[in-house]
């Protein structure tokens, strides 16, 4: 099973993904770490101070990690409750705000956070104002969700992390995996942040 965890920076991906991988016994791929380790970028944006990722090179590296066409996929188990146990043998979590560009996934979870709360989190990272503004606008406009849905359709779920703990987020994702809950695209709207 391949699970993509995506969302605007600051929505909780890194914290949640490590705990989720530990709970499920999955291999965790941190895209930011992979980009840095394998030098999968072409330069640095001087205004916003972020790496310009070579997306083709990133996809090639991810395909190497997940293996052939059937790697990372499990047979459907009619007993939903045994799903968590069965994925422990073949589960990969790919985490990062670019993960949804990877075309192979069984499940995609987009983490969403109210831009006002997100702004506080990003300021603590001491990012440049232009980089913070770009990310807040992206969150208000559902950019990660829209992009993920373009590639993965109904496999995409949105989970709001504004006021929940990482443990609560993990429980929600586990319920999505087990088919007990569904959080389809379109139920979270932060467009009011832009004065729309």
mmCIF file of C-alpha atoms in Angstrom:
data_model
loop_
_atom_site.group_PDB
_atom_site.id
_atom_site.type_symbol
_atom_site.label_atom_id
_atom_site.label_comp_id
_atom_site.label_asym_id
_atom_site.label_seq_id
_atom_site.Cartn_x
_atom_site.Cartn_y
_atom_site.Cartn_z
ATOM 1 C CA UNK A 1 0.000 0.000 0.000
ATOM 2 C CA UNK A 2 1.275 3.451 -0.898
ATOM 3 C CA UNK A 3 0.002 6.350 1.217
ATOM 4 C CA UNK A 4 0.824 9.935 0.246
ATOM 5 C CA UNK A 5 0.658 12.556 3.001
ATOM 6 C CA UNK A 6 0.653 16.057 1.574
ATOM 7 C CA UNK A 7 -0.390 19.591 2.411
ATOM 8 C CA UNK A 8 0.947 23.095 2.782
ATOM 9 C CA UNK A 9 4.087 23.378 4.956
ATOM 10 C CA UNK A 10 3.151 23.689 8.623
ATOM 11 C CA UNK A 11 0.014 21.535 8.522
ATOM 12 C CA UNK A 12 1.569 18.692 10.525
ATOM 13 C CA UNK A 13 2.820 16.270 7.863
ATOM 14 C CA UNK A 14 6.234 15.520 9.335
ATOM 15 C CA UNK A 15 5.104 14.968 12.926
ATOM 16 C CA UNK A 16 2.085 12.884 11.944
ATOM 17 C CA UNK A 17 3.885 10.826 9.287
ATOM 18 C CA UNK A 18 6.592 9.628 11.681
ATOM 19 C CA UNK A 19 4.037 8.537 14.266
ATOM 20 C CA UNK A 20 1.805 6.920 11.628
ATOM 21 C CA UNK A 21 4.705 4.998 10.062
ATOM 22 C CA UNK A 22 5.666 3.708 13.499
ATOM 23 C CA UNK A 23 2.098 2.654 14.302
ATOM 24 C CA UNK A 24 1.552 0.867 10.989
ATOM 25 C CA UNK A 25 5.076 -0.488 10.597
ATOM 26 C CA UNK A 26 5.462 1.310 7.258
ATOM 27 C CA UNK A 27 8.559 2.509 5.460
ATOM 28 C CA UNK A 28 8.607 6.323 5.581
ATOM 29 C CA UNK A 29 9.954 8.428 2.731
ATOM 30 C CA UNK A 30 10.509 12.100 3.630
ATOM 31 C CA UNK A 31 10.539 13.984 0.330
ATOM 32 C CA UNK A 32 12.451 16.985 1.695
ATOM 33 C CA UNK A 33 15.159 14.664 2.995
ATOM 34 C CA UNK A 34 15.230 12.718 -0.286
ATOM 35 C CA UNK A 35 15.571 15.919 -2.340
ATOM 36 C CA UNK A 36 18.449 17.064 -0.142
ATOM 37 C CA UNK A 37 20.220 13.698 0.041
ATOM 38 C CA UNK A 38 20.020 12.956 -3.704
ATOM 39 C CA UNK A 39 20.444 16.614 -4.833
ATOM 40 C CA UNK A 40 17.142 16.547 -6.714
ATOM 41 C CA UNK A 41 16.973 20.296 -7.233
ATOM 42 C CA UNK A 42 18.149 22.718 -9.876
ATOM 43 C CA UNK A 43 18.726 25.818 -7.769
ATOM 44 C CA UNK A 44 17.423 28.124 -5.080
ATOM 45 C CA UNK A 45 14.685 30.727 -5.390
ATOM 46 C CA UNK A 46 16.391 33.868 -4.007
ATOM 47 C CA UNK A 47 13.162 35.706 -3.108
ATOM 48 C CA UNK A 48 11.389 32.881 -1.274
ATOM 49 C CA UNK A 49 14.476 30.933 -0.200
ATOM 50 C CA UNK A 50 13.416 27.432 -1.253
ATOM 51 C CA UNK A 51 14.930 24.749 -3.444
ATOM 52 C CA UNK A 52 13.638 24.409 -7.003
ATOM 53 C CA UNK A 53 12.943 20.671 -7.158
ATOM 54 C CA UNK A 54 13.612 18.651 -10.301
ATOM 55 C CA UNK A 55 10.233 16.898 -10.376
ATOM 56 C CA UNK A 56 11.208 14.333 -13.017
ATOM 57 C CA UNK A 57 14.260 13.303 -10.997
ATOM 58 C CA UNK A 58 12.151 13.138 -7.825
ATOM 59 C CA UNK A 59 9.573 10.866 -9.482
ATOM 60 C CA UNK A 60 12.355 8.583 -10.768
ATOM 61 C CA UNK A 61 13.770 8.241 -7.248
ATOM 62 C CA UNK A 62 10.333 7.507 -5.815
ATOM 63 C CA UNK A 63 9.709 4.829 -8.451
ATOM 64 C CA UNK A 64 13.025 3.224 -7.449
ATOM 65 C CA UNK A 65 11.861 3.156 -3.829
ATOM 66 C CA UNK A 66 8.421 1.661 -4.488
ATOM 67 C CA UNK A 67 9.785 -0.789 -7.066
ATOM 68 C CA UNK A 68 7.912 -2.277 -10.006
ATOM 69 C CA UNK A 69 4.303 -1.794 -11.037
ATOM 70 C CA UNK A 70 2.941 -3.977 -8.229
ATOM 71 C CA UNK A 71 5.333 -2.908 -5.492
ATOM 72 C CA UNK A 72 3.706 -1.380 -2.463
ATOM 73 C CA UNK A 73 0.248 -2.611 -3.397
ATOM 74 C CA UNK A 74 -1.651 -5.152 -1.353
ATOM 75 C CA UNK A 75 -4.484 -7.449 -2.276
ATOM 76 C CA UNK A 76 -7.856 -6.136 -1.194
ATOM 77 C CA UNK A 77 -8.929 -7.809 2.028
ATOM 78 C CA UNK A 78 -12.660 -8.232 2.450
ATOM 79 C CA UNK A 79 -12.226 -7.972 6.214
ATOM 80 C CA UNK A 80 -11.642 -4.238 6.727
ATOM 81 C CA UNK A 81 -10.523 -4.716 10.352
ATOM 82 C CA UNK A 82 -7.524 -6.785 9.250
ATOM 83 C CA UNK A 83 -6.338 -4.058 6.861
ATOM 84 C CA UNK A 84 -4.015 -2.422 9.401
ATOM 85 C CA UNK A 85 -2.332 -5.754 10.158
ATOM 86 C CA UNK A 86 -1.976 -6.763 6.509
ATOM 87 C CA UNK A 87 -0.341 -3.514 5.384
ATOM 88 C CA UNK A 88 2.469 -3.898 7.896
ATOM 89 C CA UNK A 89 4.276 -6.138 5.442
ATOM 90 C CA UNK A 90 4.070 -3.856 2.412
ATOM 91 C CA UNK A 91 3.334 -0.247 3.280
ATOM 92 C CA UNK A 92 5.123 2.887 2.159
ATOM 93 C CA UNK A 93 4.253 6.381 3.391
ATOM 94 C CA UNK A 94 5.559 9.220 1.230
ATOM 95 C CA UNK A 95 5.452 12.520 3.109
ATOM 96 C CA UNK A 96 5.946 16.049 1.841
ATOM 97 C CA UNK A 97 4.134 18.918 0.176
ATOM 98 C CA UNK A 98 5.179 17.539 -3.231
ATOM 99 C CA UNK A 99 4.200 13.919 -2.549
ATOM 100 C CA UNK A 100 0.868 14.204 -4.356
ATOM 101 C CA UNK A 101 2.731 14.649 -7.661
ATOM 102 C CA UNK A 102 3.770 10.989 -7.457
ATOM 103 C CA UNK A 103 1.295 9.182 -9.717
ATOM 104 C CA UNK A 104 1.020 5.944 -7.701
ATOM 105 C CA UNK A 105 -1.015 5.818 -4.520
ATOM 106 C CA UNK A 106 -3.664 3.778 -2.772
ATOM 107 C CA UNK A 107 -4.560 6.692 -0.506
ATOM 108 C CA UNK A 108 -3.756 10.403 -0.457
ATOM 109 C CA UNK A 109 -4.333 12.505 2.663
ATOM 110 C CA UNK A 110 -4.130 16.288 2.375
ATOM 111 C CA UNK A 111 -3.613 17.992 5.725
ATOM 112 C CA UNK A 112 -5.412 21.340 6.010
ATOM 113 C CA UNK A 113 -4.947 24.106 8.589
ATOM 114 C CA UNK A 114 -6.702 27.438 9.071
ATOM 115 C CA UNK A 115 -4.376 30.034 7.489
ATOM 116 C CA UNK A 116 -4.472 32.236 10.606
ATOM 117 C CA UNK A 117 -3.072 29.374 12.704
ATOM 118 C CA UNK A 118 -0.751 28.324 9.890
ATOM 119 C CA UNK A 119 0.716 31.830 9.767
ATOM 120 C CA UNK A 120 1.765 31.577 13.426
ATOM 121 C CA UNK A 121 3.452 28.227 12.774
ATOM 122 C CA UNK A 122 5.333 29.478 9.713
ATOM 123 C CA UNK A 123 6.525 32.644 11.467
ATOM 124 C CA UNK A 124 8.155 30.428 14.114
ATOM 125 C CA UNK A 125 10.242 28.943 11.294
ATOM 126 C CA UNK A 126 11.599 32.446 10.589
ATOM 127 C CA UNK A 127 10.758 32.205 6.899
ATOM 128 C CA UNK A 128 10.841 35.240 4.616
ATOM 129 C CA UNK A 129 7.569 37.159 4.401
ATOM 130 C CA UNK A 130 7.130 36.324 0.689
ATOM 131 C CA UNK A 131 7.449 32.590 1.388
ATOM 132 C CA UNK A 132 4.937 32.754 4.235
ATOM 133 C CA UNK A 133 2.476 34.767 2.150
ATOM 134 C CA UNK A 134 2.742 32.309 -0.768
ATOM 135 C CA UNK A 135 2.020 29.339 1.521
ATOM 136 C CA UNK A 136 -0.931 31.026 3.249
ATOM 137 C CA UNK A 137 -2.481 31.861 -0.120
ATOM 138 C CA UNK A 138 -1.902 28.283 -1.301
ATOM 139 C CA UNK A 139 -3.692 26.957 1.783
ATOM 140 C CA UNK A 140 -6.622 29.358 1.385
ATOM 141 C CA UNK A 141 -6.961 28.381 -2.290
ATOM 142 C CA UNK A 142 -6.788 24.603 -1.652
ATOM 143 C CA UNK A 143 -3.789 24.251 -3.988
ATOM 144 C CA UNK A 144 -2.476 20.934 -2.615
ATOM 145 C CA UNK A 145 -5.984 19.467 -2.556
ATOM 146 C CA UNK A 146 -6.741 20.590 -6.103
ATOM 147 C CA UNK A 147 -3.426 19.267 -7.444
ATOM 148 C CA UNK A 148 -3.814 15.954 -5.588
ATOM 149 C CA UNK A 149 -7.355 15.513 -6.876
ATOM 150 C CA UNK A 150 -6.230 16.128 -10.470
ATOM 151 C CA UNK A 151 -3.931 13.090 -10.252
ATOM 152 C CA UNK A 152 -5.610 10.817 -7.710
ATOM 153 C CA UNK A 153 -9.354 11.609 -7.843
ATOM 154 C CA UNK A 154 -11.447 9.844 -5.202
ATOM 155 C CA UNK A 155 -8.375 8.437 -3.435
ATOM 156 C CA UNK A 156 -7.888 11.916 -1.925
ATOM 157 C CA UNK A 157 -9.138 12.781 1.567
ATOM 158 C CA UNK A 158 -8.810 16.106 3.413
ATOM 159 C CA UNK A 159 -8.107 16.102 7.156
ATOM 160 C CA UNK A 160 -8.210 19.381 9.055
ATOM 161 C CA UNK A 161 -5.365 19.558 11.566
ATOM 162 C CA UNK A 162 -6.045 23.043 12.955
ATOM 163 C CA UNK A 163 -7.240 21.926 16.388
ATOM 164 C CA UNK A 164 -6.450 18.213 16.644
ATOM 165 C CA UNK A 165 -3.456 16.392 18.097
ATOM 166 C CA UNK A 166 -1.139 14.230 15.967
ATOM 167 C CA UNK A 167 -2.592 11.173 17.734
ATOM 168 C CA UNK A 168 -6.130 12.203 16.738
ATOM 169 C CA UNK A 169 -4.958 12.679 13.147
ATOM 170 C CA UNK A 170 -3.423 9.183 13.161
ATOM 171 C CA UNK A 171 -6.706 7.705 14.406
ATOM 172 C CA UNK A 172 -8.578 9.483 11.608
ATOM 173 C CA UNK A 173 -6.153 8.203 8.962
ATOM 174 C CA UNK A 174 -6.389 4.666 10.368
ATOM 175 C CA UNK A 175 -10.180 4.852 10.072
ATOM 176 C CA UNK A 176 -9.854 6.052 6.462
ATOM 177 C CA UNK A 177 -7.530 3.121 5.681
ATOM 178 C CA UNK A 178 -9.973 0.698 7.308
ATOM 179 C CA UNK A 179 -12.871 2.149 5.324
ATOM 180 C CA UNK A 180 -14.683 3.281 8.472
ATOM 181 C CA UNK A 181 -14.563 6.998 7.633
ATOM 182 C CA UNK A 182 -14.257 9.144 4.551
ATOM 183 C CA UNK A 183 -13.249 12.781 4.246
ATOM 184 C CA UNK A 184 -13.764 13.580 0.557
ATOM 185 C CA UNK A 185 -12.435 16.696 -1.102
ATOM 186 C CA UNK A 186 -14.502 19.856 -0.853
ATOM 187 C CA UNK A 187 -15.631 19.947 2.773
ATOM 188 C CA UNK A 188 -12.915 22.343 4.015
ATOM 189 C CA UNK A 189 -13.079 25.964 2.906
ATOM 190 C CA UNK A 190 -10.576 28.602 3.985
ATOM 191 C CA UNK A 191 -11.271 30.980 1.085
ATOM 192 C CA UNK A 192 -12.633 33.532 3.566
ATOM 193 C CA UNK A 193 -9.048 34.191 4.590
ATOM 194 C CA UNK A 194 -8.592 35.923 1.229
ATOM 195 C CA UNK A 195 -11.725 38.033 1.721
ATOM 196 C CA UNK A 196 -13.590 36.008 -0.915
#
